[in-house]
Protein backbone atom coordinates (compact mmCIF):
# COMPACT_ATOMS: atom_id res chain seq x y z
CA UNK A 1 0.00 0.00 0.00
CA UNK A 2 0.88 3.65 0.09
CA UNK A 3 3.16 4.71 2.91
CA UNK A 4 5.71 7.26 4.07
CA UNK A 5 8.92 6.53 5.95
CA UNK A 6 10.76 9.25 7.84
CA UNK A 7 14.00 9.19 9.74
CA UNK A 8 13.66 8.64 13.45
CA UNK A 9 14.16 11.55 15.79
CA UNK A 10 14.92 13.45 17.79
CA UNK A 11 17.41 15.31 15.66
CA UNK A 12 19.48 17.75 17.73
CA UNK A 13 21.44 20.49 15.97
CA UNK A 14 23.28 23.64 16.88
CA UNK A 15 21.96 26.92 15.57
CA UNK A 16 23.14 27.68 11.99
CA UNK A 17 23.79 23.99 11.27
CA UNK A 18 22.58 22.32 8.06
CA UNK A 19 19.42 20.25 8.33
CA UNK A 20 18.35 17.18 6.40
CA UNK A 21 15.31 15.11 7.32
CA UNK A 22 14.94 12.07 5.09
CA UNK A 23 11.58 11.02 3.71
CA UNK A 24 10.86 8.19 1.30
CA UNK A 25 7.52 6.98 0.08
CA UNK A 26 5.76 4.03 -1.49
CA UNK A 27 2.84 4.86 -3.73
CA UNK A 28 1.16 3.82 -6.93
CA UNK A 29 0.79 6.52 -9.53
CA UNK A 30 1.91 10.06 -8.97
CA UNK A 31 1.10 11.36 -5.50
CA UNK A 32 1.44 14.91 -4.27
CA UNK A 33 4.01 15.33 -1.50
CA UNK A 34 3.91 17.64 1.50
CA UNK A 35 5.91 18.68 4.52
CA UNK A 36 3.98 19.89 7.55
CA UNK A 37 5.37 21.29 10.80
CA UNK A 38 3.80 21.07 14.25
CA UNK A 39 4.82 23.36 17.08
CA UNK A 40 4.02 22.33 20.66
CA UNK A 41 0.34 22.59 21.47
CA UNK A 42 -0.64 23.49 17.91
CA UNK A 43 -2.09 21.91 14.79
CA UNK A 44 -0.17 21.22 11.60
CA UNK A 45 1.10 24.01 9.37
CA UNK A 46 1.95 23.45 5.74
CA UNK A 47 5.64 24.05 5.20
CA UNK A 48 5.93 23.22 1.50
CA UNK A 49 4.62 20.92 -1.18
CA UNK A 50 5.43 19.46 -4.60
CA UNK A 51 2.90 17.98 -6.95
CA UNK A 52 4.97 16.41 -9.73
CA UNK A 53 8.35 14.82 -10.31
CA UNK A 54 11.36 17.18 -10.12
CA UNK A 55 9.27 19.96 -8.56
CA UNK A 56 11.02 21.79 -5.75
CA UNK A 57 8.93 23.13 -2.90
CA UNK A 58 10.39 25.92 -0.78
CA UNK A 59 9.35 28.15 2.09
CA UNK A 60 11.09 30.01 4.94
CA UNK A 61 14.49 28.66 3.87
CA UNK A 62 13.30 25.04 3.76
CA UNK A 63 13.44 23.09 0.49
CA UNK A 64 12.47 19.65 -0.75
CA UNK A 65 12.61 18.12 -4.23
CA UNK A 66 10.19 15.48 -5.51
CA UNK A 67 12.46 12.65 -6.71
CA UNK A 68 10.46 10.02 -8.55
CA UNK A 69 13.47 7.84 -9.32
CA UNK A 70 14.40 7.46 -5.64
CA UNK A 71 10.83 7.94 -4.30
CA UNK A 72 12.15 10.58 -1.92
CA UNK A 73 11.23 14.04 -0.68
CA UNK A 74 13.99 14.99 1.74
CA UNK A 75 13.64 18.23 3.69
CA UNK A 76 16.66 20.56 3.86
CA UNK A 77 17.55 23.90 5.36
CA UNK A 78 20.91 25.57 5.11
CA UNK A 79 20.97 27.24 8.53
CA UNK A 80 18.54 26.30 11.28
CA UNK A 81 17.37 28.58 14.06
CA UNK A 82 16.13 27.83 17.57
CA UNK A 83 12.67 28.82 16.38
CA UNK A 84 12.71 25.86 13.93
CA UNK A 85 12.43 23.45 16.85
CA UNK A 86 9.26 21.46 16.15
CA UNK A 87 8.02 18.13 14.79
CA UNK A 88 8.16 17.73 11.02
CA UNK A 89 5.82 15.42 9.11
CA UNK A 90 6.24 14.18 5.57
CA UNK A 91 2.96 13.25 3.87
CA UNK A 92 1.57 12.15 0.56
CA UNK A 93 -1.82 12.31 -1.11
CA UNK A 94 -2.79 9.96 -3.92
CA UNK A 95 -5.79 9.37 -6.13
CA UNK A 96 -8.39 6.99 -4.75
CA UNK A 97 -11.20 7.59 -7.20
CA UNK A 98 -13.20 9.26 -4.46
CA UNK A 99 -12.13 11.50 -1.64
CA UNK A 100 -8.45 11.67 -0.84
CA UNK A 101 -6.53 11.54 2.39
CA UNK A 102 -3.11 12.50 3.61
CA UNK A 103 -0.89 9.59 4.59
CA UNK A 104 1.69 10.76 7.11
CA UNK A 105 5.08 9.61 8.24
CA UNK A 106 5.70 9.17 11.95
CA UNK A 107 7.18 12.62 12.35
CA UNK A 108 10.71 13.77 13.16
CA UNK A 109 11.33 15.95 16.17
CA UNK A 110 13.94 18.66 15.62
CA UNK A 111 15.66 20.39 18.53
CA UNK A 112 17.90 23.35 17.77
CA UNK A 113 20.21 24.56 20.52
CA UNK A 114 22.21 27.77 20.88
CA UNK B 1 -8.96 34.93 5.47
CA UNK B 2 -9.55 33.35 8.84
CA UNK B 3 -8.02 29.93 9.30
CA UNK B 4 -9.67 26.67 10.27
CA UNK B 5 -11.27 26.90 13.68
CA UNK B 6 -12.12 24.05 16.02
CA UNK B 7 -14.21 24.04 19.15
CA UNK B 8 -13.79 23.23 21.89
CA UNK B 9 -10.01 23.22 22.24
CA UNK B 10 -10.04 20.91 25.24
CA UNK B 11 -12.49 18.30 26.49
CA UNK B 12 -12.53 15.89 29.38
CA UNK B 13 -15.04 13.04 29.28
CA UNK B 14 -15.53 9.72 31.02
CA UNK B 15 -15.79 6.29 29.50
CA UNK B 16 -19.16 5.53 27.97
CA UNK B 17 -20.05 9.15 27.27
CA UNK B 18 -20.33 10.65 23.83
CA UNK B 19 -18.73 13.79 22.46
CA UNK B 20 -19.24 16.16 19.52
CA UNK B 21 -16.43 18.22 18.06
CA UNK B 22 -16.93 21.12 15.68
CA UNK B 23 -14.89 22.48 12.79
CA UNK B 24 -15.33 25.62 10.71
CA UNK B 25 -13.33 25.55 7.48
CA UNK B 26 -11.61 28.39 5.69
CA UNK B 27 -14.13 30.48 3.81
CA UNK B 28 -14.72 29.03 0.34
CA UNK B 29 -13.37 25.60 1.22
CA UNK B 30 -15.87 22.83 0.58
CA UNK B 31 -13.88 19.86 1.81
CA UNK B 32 -13.37 19.03 5.48
CA UNK B 33 -11.29 16.11 6.72
CA UNK B 34 -10.74 14.78 10.23
CA UNK B 35 -7.63 13.14 11.62
CA UNK B 36 -6.77 11.56 14.96
CA UNK B 37 -3.30 12.08 16.41
CA UNK B 38 -1.95 9.88 19.20
CA UNK B 39 1.61 9.19 20.38
CA UNK B 40 1.27 5.50 19.58
CA UNK B 41 -0.51 5.53 16.22
CA UNK B 42 0.54 8.91 14.89
CA UNK B 43 -1.76 10.75 12.48
CA UNK B 44 -4.64 8.67 11.19
CA UNK B 45 -7.34 9.67 8.75
CA UNK B 46 -10.93 9.46 9.96
CA UNK B 47 -13.11 10.77 7.12
CA UNK B 48 -13.54 13.49 4.52
CA UNK B 49 -16.69 15.39 3.62
CA UNK B 50 -17.34 17.43 0.52
CA UNK B 51 -20.60 19.23 -0.19
CA UNK B 52 -22.29 17.44 2.71
CA UNK B 53 -21.32 13.95 1.41
CA UNK B 54 -18.81 11.62 2.97
CA UNK B 55 -16.22 10.95 0.28
CA UNK B 56 -13.73 8.77 2.07
CA UNK B 57 -13.51 6.94 5.38
CA UNK B 58 -10.61 5.61 7.40
CA UNK B 59 -10.35 2.44 9.39
CA UNK B 60 -12.21 3.41 12.53
CA UNK B 61 -15.16 1.73 14.25
CA UNK B 62 -18.71 2.90 13.69
CA UNK B 63 -18.61 4.80 16.99
CA UNK B 64 -16.86 7.53 15.02
CA UNK B 65 -19.19 9.47 12.76
CA UNK B 66 -19.36 12.84 11.15
CA UNK B 67 -21.44 15.16 9.10
CA UNK B 68 -21.13 18.35 7.11
CA UNK B 69 -23.61 21.16 6.88
CA UNK B 70 -24.59 23.29 3.90
CA UNK B 71 -22.21 26.06 5.03
CA UNK B 72 -19.36 23.49 4.98
CA UNK B 73 -19.00 23.44 8.76
CA UNK B 74 -18.47 19.93 10.04
CA UNK B 75 -18.98 17.99 13.22
CA UNK B 76 -17.63 14.66 14.32
CA UNK B 77 -19.17 12.53 16.99
CA UNK B 78 -17.69 9.75 19.07
CA UNK B 79 -20.14 7.60 20.99
CA UNK B 80 -19.46 5.24 23.88
CA UNK B 81 -16.05 6.72 24.57
CA UNK B 82 -13.14 4.43 25.40
CA UNK B 83 -9.85 5.30 27.11
CA UNK B 84 -8.07 4.76 23.80
CA UNK B 85 -10.05 7.59 22.19
CA UNK B 86 -7.93 10.11 24.10
CA UNK B 87 -6.18 12.02 21.35
CA UNK B 88 -5.76 15.27 19.52
CA UNK B 89 -8.46 15.51 16.85
CA UNK B 90 -7.47 17.66 13.90
CA UNK B 91 -9.73 19.10 11.28
CA UNK B 92 -8.43 20.20 7.88
CA UNK B 93 -10.09 22.02 5.01
CA UNK B 94 -9.27 22.46 1.33
CA UNK B 95 -10.92 24.02 -1.68
CA UNK B 96 -11.62 20.92 -3.72
CA UNK B 97 -10.80 17.25 -4.09
CA UNK B 98 -7.72 17.31 -6.32
CA UNK B 99 -4.64 15.69 -4.84
CA UNK B 100 -2.83 18.96 -5.49
CA UNK B 101 -5.22 20.83 -3.18
CA UNK B 102 -3.51 21.62 0.10
CA UNK B 103 -5.19 20.69 3.35
CA UNK B 104 -5.03 23.45 5.97
CA UNK B 105 -5.29 22.33 9.56
CA UNK B 106 -6.96 23.78 12.61
CA UNK B 107 -5.41 23.88 16.08
CA UNK B 108 -7.14 20.67 17.13
CA UNK B 109 -9.37 19.52 19.97
CA UNK B 110 -7.58 17.72 22.77
CA UNK B 111 -9.91 14.99 24.08
CA UNK B 112 -9.11 13.24 27.34
CA UNK B 113 -11.19 10.20 28.32
CA UNK B 114 -11.04 9.21 31.99
mmCIF file of C-alpha atoms in Angstrom:
data_model
loop_
_atom_site.group_PDB
_atom_site.id
_atom_site.type_symbol
_atom_site.label_atom_id
_atom_site.label_comp_id
_atom_site.label_asym_id
_atom_site.label_seq_id
_atom_site.Cartn_x
_atom_site.Cartn_y
_atom_site.Cartn_z
ATOM 1 C CA UNK A 1 0.000 0.000 0.000
ATOM 2 C CA UNK A 2 0.882 3.654 0.086
ATOM 3 C CA UNK A 3 3.163 4.707 2.910
ATOM 4 C CA UNK A 4 5.709 7.257 4.069
ATOM 5 C CA UNK A 5 8.922 6.527 5.950
ATOM 6 C CA UNK A 6 10.763 9.254 7.841
ATOM 7 C CA UNK A 7 13.996 9.192 9.739
ATOM 8 C CA UNK A 8 13.660 8.641 13.453
ATOM 9 C CA UNK A 9 14.164 11.546 15.793
ATOM 10 C CA UNK A 10 14.915 13.448 17.789
ATOM 11 C CA UNK A 11 17.413 15.307 15.665
ATOM 12 C CA UNK A 12 19.475 17.748 17.731
ATOM 13 C CA UNK A 13 21.441 20.492 15.975
ATOM 14 C CA UNK A 14 23.279 23.639 16.884
ATOM 15 C CA UNK A 15 21.956 26.923 15.574
ATOM 16 C CA UNK A 16 23.140 27.675 11.992
ATOM 17 C CA UNK A 17 23.790 23.986 11.268
ATOM 18 C CA UNK A 18 22.584 22.315 8.062
ATOM 19 C CA UNK A 19 19.422 20.248 8.329
ATOM 20 C CA UNK A 20 18.346 17.183 6.396
ATOM 21 C CA UNK A 21 15.306 15.110 7.321
ATOM 22 C CA UNK A 22 14.939 12.075 5.090
ATOM 23 C CA UNK A 23 11.577 11.022 3.706
ATOM 24 C CA UNK A 24 10.862 8.185 1.300
ATOM 25 C CA UNK A 25 7.518 6.984 0.082
ATOM 26 C CA UNK A 26 5.764 4.033 -1.494
ATOM 27 C CA UNK A 27 2.838 4.862 -3.730
ATOM 28 C CA UNK A 28 1.162 3.821 -6.928
ATOM 29 C CA UNK A 29 0.788 6.517 -9.533
ATOM 30 C CA UNK A 30 1.915 10.064 -8.967
ATOM 31 C CA UNK A 31 1.102 11.358 -5.502
ATOM 32 C CA UNK A 32 1.439 14.912 -4.269
ATOM 33 C CA UNK A 33 4.012 15.326 -1.499
ATOM 34 C CA UNK A 34 3.907 17.643 1.495
ATOM 35 C CA UNK A 35 5.913 18.681 4.518
ATOM 36 C CA UNK A 36 3.985 19.890 7.551
ATOM 37 C CA UNK A 37 5.369 21.289 10.795
ATOM 38 C CA UNK A 38 3.796 21.068 14.245
ATOM 39 C CA UNK A 39 4.824 23.360 17.082
ATOM 40 C CA UNK A 40 4.017 22.328 20.663
ATOM 41 C CA UNK A 41 0.336 22.586 21.466
ATOM 42 C CA UNK A 42 -0.642 23.488 17.910
ATOM 43 C CA UNK A 43 -2.085 21.909 14.791
ATOM 44 C CA UNK A 44 -0.167 21.218 11.596
ATOM 45 C CA UNK A 45 1.104 24.006 9.375
ATOM 46 C CA UNK A 46 1.948 23.446 5.736
ATOM 47 C CA UNK A 47 5.637 24.048 5.197
ATOM 48 C CA UNK A 48 5.934 23.222 1.501
ATOM 49 C CA UNK A 49 4.619 20.923 -1.180
ATOM 50 C CA UNK A 50 5.434 19.459 -4.595
ATOM 51 C CA UNK A 51 2.900 17.976 -6.954
ATOM 52 C CA UNK A 52 4.975 16.409 -9.734
ATOM 53 C CA UNK A 53 8.349 14.820 -10.308
ATOM 54 C CA UNK A 54 11.363 17.176 -10.122
ATOM 55 C CA UNK A 55 9.269 19.960 -8.557
ATOM 56 C CA UNK A 56 11.023 21.785 -5.747
ATOM 57 C CA UNK A 57 8.931 23.134 -2.896
ATOM 58 C CA UNK A 58 10.393 25.921 -0.785
ATOM 59 C CA UNK A 59 9.350 28.146 2.089
ATOM 60 C CA UNK A 60 11.087 30.006 4.944
ATOM 61 C CA UNK A 61 14.487 28.661 3.867
ATOM 62 C CA UNK A 62 13.302 25.036 3.756
ATOM 63 C CA UNK A 63 13.438 23.093 0.490
ATOM 64 C CA UNK A 64 12.470 19.646 -0.751
ATOM 65 C CA UNK A 65 12.614 18.119 -4.228
ATOM 66 C CA UNK A 66 10.191 15.478 -5.505
ATOM 67 C CA UNK A 67 12.462 12.650 -6.708
ATOM 68 C CA UNK A 68 10.457 10.025 -8.552
ATOM 69 C CA UNK A 69 13.475 7.836 -9.322
ATOM 70 C CA UNK A 70 14.400 7.464 -5.644
ATOM 71 C CA UNK A 71 10.831 7.942 -4.304
ATOM 72 C CA UNK A 72 12.146 10.582 -1.916
ATOM 73 C CA UNK A 73 11.225 14.043 -0.681
ATOM 74 C CA UNK A 74 13.993 14.995 1.741
ATOM 75 C CA UNK A 75 13.639 18.235 3.688
ATOM 76 C CA UNK A 76 16.662 20.558 3.859
ATOM 77 C CA UNK A 77 17.549 23.905 5.360
ATOM 78 C CA UNK A 78 20.909 25.573 5.113
ATOM 79 C CA UNK A 79 20.974 27.244 8.530
ATOM 80 C CA UNK A 80 18.539 26.297 11.280
ATOM 81 C CA UNK A 81 17.372 28.578 14.062
ATOM 82 C CA UNK A 82 16.135 27.828 17.572
ATOM 83 C CA UNK A 83 12.668 28.825 16.378
ATOM 84 C CA UNK A 84 12.715 25.863 13.926
ATOM 85 C CA UNK A 85 12.428 23.450 16.847
ATOM 86 C CA UNK A 86 9.261 21.460 16.149
ATOM 87 C CA UNK A 87 8.023 18.134 14.791
ATOM 88 C CA UNK A 88 8.160 17.729 11.016
ATOM 89 C CA UNK A 89 5.820 15.416 9.109
ATOM 90 C CA UNK A 90 6.237 14.181 5.568
ATOM 91 C CA UNK A 91 2.960 13.246 3.873
ATOM 92 C CA UNK A 92 1.566 12.148 0.557
ATOM 93 C CA UNK A 93 -1.817 12.311 -1.106
ATOM 94 C CA UNK A 94 -2.786 9.964 -3.916
ATOM 95 C CA UNK A 95 -5.789 9.366 -6.134
ATOM 96 C CA UNK A 96 -8.392 6.993 -4.754
ATOM 97 C CA UNK A 97 -11.200 7.589 -7.195
ATOM 98 C CA UNK A 98 -13.204 9.257 -4.461
ATOM 99 C CA UNK A 99 -12.126 11.502 -1.639
ATOM 100 C CA UNK A 100 -8.446 11.670 -0.839
ATOM 101 C CA UNK A 101 -6.529 11.537 2.389
ATOM 102 C CA UNK A 102 -3.112 12.497 3.610
ATOM 103 C CA UNK A 103 -0.894 9.585 4.588
ATOM 104 C CA UNK A 104 1.694 10.756 7.105
ATOM 105 C CA UNK A 105 5.076 9.611 8.236
ATOM 106 C CA UNK A 106 5.700 9.168 11.947
ATOM 107 C CA UNK A 107 7.184 12.624 12.347
ATOM 108 C CA UNK A 108 10.714 13.770 13.161
ATOM 109 C CA UNK A 109 11.334 15.953 16.172
ATOM 110 C CA UNK A 110 13.936 18.659 15.618
ATOM 111 C CA UNK A 111 15.656 20.394 18.529
ATOM 112 C CA UNK A 112 17.897 23.346 17.769
ATOM 113 C CA UNK A 113 20.211 24.564 20.516
ATOM 114 C CA UNK A 114 22.214 27.766 20.884
ATOM 115 C CA UNK B 1 -8.961 34.926 5.474
ATOM 116 C CA UNK B 2 -9.547 33.353 8.844
ATOM 117 C CA UNK B 3 -8.023 29.933 9.299
ATOM 118 C CA UNK B 4 -9.666 26.673 10.268
ATOM 119 C CA UNK B 5 -11.268 26.903 13.684
ATOM 120 C CA UNK B 6 -12.123 24.054 16.016
ATOM 121 C CA UNK B 7 -14.209 24.039 19.147
ATOM 122 C CA UNK B 8 -13.791 23.233 21.887
ATOM 123 C CA UNK B 9 -10.014 23.222 22.243
ATOM 124 C CA UNK B 10 -10.039 20.910 25.243
ATOM 125 C CA UNK B 11 -12.495 18.305 26.491
ATOM 126 C CA UNK B 12 -12.532 15.889 29.377
ATOM 127 C CA UNK B 13 -15.039 13.043 29.279
ATOM 128 C CA UNK B 14 -15.525 9.725 31.024
ATOM 129 C CA UNK B 15 -15.786 6.291 29.502
ATOM 130 C CA UNK B 16 -19.156 5.530 27.966
ATOM 131 C CA UNK B 17 -20.052 9.151 27.275
ATOM 132 C CA UNK B 18 -20.328 10.647 23.831
ATOM 133 C CA UNK B 19 -18.729 13.788 22.458
ATOM 134 C CA UNK B 20 -19.243 16.161 19.524
ATOM 135 C CA UNK B 21 -16.426 18.217 18.056
ATOM 136 C CA UNK B 22 -16.926 21.120 15.682
ATOM 137 C CA UNK B 23 -14.894 22.481 12.793
ATOM 138 C CA UNK B 24 -15.335 25.623 10.711
ATOM 139 C CA UNK B 25 -13.326 25.545 7.476
ATOM 140 C CA UNK B 26 -11.607 28.389 5.690
ATOM 141 C CA UNK B 27 -14.135 30.482 3.810
ATOM 142 C CA UNK B 28 -14.716 29.031 0.341
ATOM 143 C CA UNK B 29 -13.370 25.603 1.217
ATOM 144 C CA UNK B 30 -15.870 22.833 0.580
ATOM 145 C CA UNK B 31 -13.876 19.855 1.812
ATOM 146 C CA UNK B 32 -13.367 19.032 5.477
ATOM 147 C CA UNK B 33 -11.287 16.108 6.724
ATOM 148 C CA UNK B 34 -10.735 14.784 10.226
ATOM 149 C CA UNK B 35 -7.625 13.136 11.623
ATOM 150 C CA UNK B 36 -6.767 11.558 14.959
ATOM 151 C CA UNK B 37 -3.297 12.081 16.409
ATOM 152 C CA UNK B 38 -1.947 9.877 19.203
ATOM 153 C CA UNK B 39 1.609 9.193 20.385
ATOM 154 C CA UNK B 40 1.266 5.501 19.578
ATOM 155 C CA UNK B 41 -0.513 5.534 16.221
ATOM 156 C CA UNK B 42 0.545 8.907 14.886
ATOM 157 C CA UNK B 43 -1.764 10.749 12.484
ATOM 158 C CA UNK B 44 -4.640 8.665 11.186
ATOM 159 C CA UNK B 45 -7.341 9.667 8.754
ATOM 160 C CA UNK B 46 -10.935 9.464 9.965
ATOM 161 C CA UNK B 47 -13.106 10.772 7.122
ATOM 162 C CA UNK B 48 -13.536 13.485 4.517
ATOM 163 C CA UNK B 49 -16.688 15.387 3.620
ATOM 164 C CA UNK B 50 -17.340 17.434 0.519
ATOM 165 C CA UNK B 51 -20.599 19.232 -0.190
ATOM 166 C CA UNK B 52 -22.289 17.437 2.707
ATOM 167 C CA UNK B 53 -21.324 13.955 1.410
ATOM 168 C CA UNK B 54 -18.807 11.619 2.973
ATOM 169 C CA UNK B 55 -16.218 10.952 0.284
ATOM 170 C CA UNK B 56 -13.726 8.770 2.067
ATOM 171 C CA UNK B 57 -13.512 6.937 5.377
ATOM 172 C CA UNK B 58 -10.608 5.612 7.398
ATOM 173 C CA UNK B 59 -10.346 2.439 9.391
ATOM 174 C CA UNK B 60 -12.214 3.414 12.532
ATOM 175 C CA UNK B 61 -15.162 1.730 14.253
ATOM 176 C CA UNK B 62 -18.709 2.903 13.692
ATOM 177 C CA UNK B 63 -18.610 4.797 16.993
ATOM 178 C CA UNK B 64 -16.864 7.531 15.021
ATOM 179 C CA UNK B 65 -19.190 9.465 12.763
ATOM 180 C CA UNK B 66 -19.357 12.840 11.149
ATOM 181 C CA UNK B 67 -21.438 15.164 9.105
ATOM 182 C CA UNK B 68 -21.129 18.346 7.109
ATOM 183 C CA UNK B 69 -23.605 21.162 6.878
ATOM 184 C CA UNK B 70 -24.589 23.289 3.896
ATOM 185 C CA UNK B 71 -22.213 26.063 5.034
ATOM 186 C CA UNK B 72 -19.355 23.489 4.980
ATOM 187 C CA UNK B 73 -19.003 23.444 8.756
ATOM 188 C CA UNK B 74 -18.469 19.933 10.040
ATOM 189 C CA UNK B 75 -18.977 17.986 13.224
ATOM 190 C CA UNK B 76 -17.627 14.661 14.321
ATOM 191 C CA UNK B 77 -19.174 12.527 16.988
ATOM 192 C CA UNK B 78 -17.694 9.751 19.068
ATOM 193 C CA UNK B 79 -20.139 7.597 20.991
ATOM 194 C CA UNK B 80 -19.457 5.236 23.875
ATOM 195 C CA UNK B 81 -16.049 6.720 24.574
ATOM 196 C CA UNK B 82 -13.137 4.435 25.397
ATOM 197 C CA UNK B 83 -9.849 5.297 27.106
ATOM 198 C CA UNK B 84 -8.066 4.765 23.798
ATOM 199 C CA UNK B 85 -10.046 7.587 22.191
ATOM 200 C CA UNK B 86 -7.933 10.106 24.097
ATOM 201 C CA UNK B 87 -6.184 12.018 21.351
ATOM 202 C CA UNK B 88 -5.765 15.275 19.516
ATOM 203 C CA UNK B 89 -8.464 15.510 16.854
ATOM 204 C CA UNK B 90 -7.474 17.658 13.902
ATOM 205 C CA UNK B 91 -9.728 19.097 11.276
ATOM 206 C CA UNK B 92 -8.432 20.205 7.880
ATOM 207 C CA UNK B 93 -10.086 22.021 5.010
ATOM 208 C CA UNK B 94 -9.269 22.464 1.334
ATOM 209 C CA UNK B 95 -10.916 24.023 -1.683
ATOM 210 C CA UNK B 96 -11.622 20.922 -3.718
ATOM 211 C CA UNK B 97 -10.799 17.245 -4.085
ATOM 212 C CA UNK B 98 -7.719 17.313 -6.319
ATOM 213 C CA UNK B 99 -4.639 15.685 -4.837
ATOM 214 C CA UNK B 100 -2.827 18.957 -5.488
ATOM 215 C CA UNK B 101 -5.216 20.827 -3.176
ATOM 216 C CA UNK B 102 -3.509 21.624 0.105
ATOM 217 C CA UNK B 103 -5.192 20.687 3.348
ATOM 218 C CA UNK B 104 -5.030 23.445 5.972
ATOM 219 C CA UNK B 105 -5.290 22.330 9.560
ATOM 220 C CA UNK B 106 -6.964 23.784 12.605
ATOM 221 C CA UNK B 107 -5.407 23.877 16.080
ATOM 222 C CA UNK B 108 -7.136 20.671 17.131
ATOM 223 C CA UNK B 109 -9.373 19.525 19.972
ATOM 224 C CA UNK B 110 -7.583 17.721 22.771
ATOM 225 C CA UNK B 111 -9.908 14.987 24.079
ATOM 226 C CA UNK B 112 -9.109 13.239 27.340
ATOM 227 C CA UNK B 113 -11.190 10.200 28.319
ATOM 228 C CA UNK B 114 -11.037 9.213 31.993
#
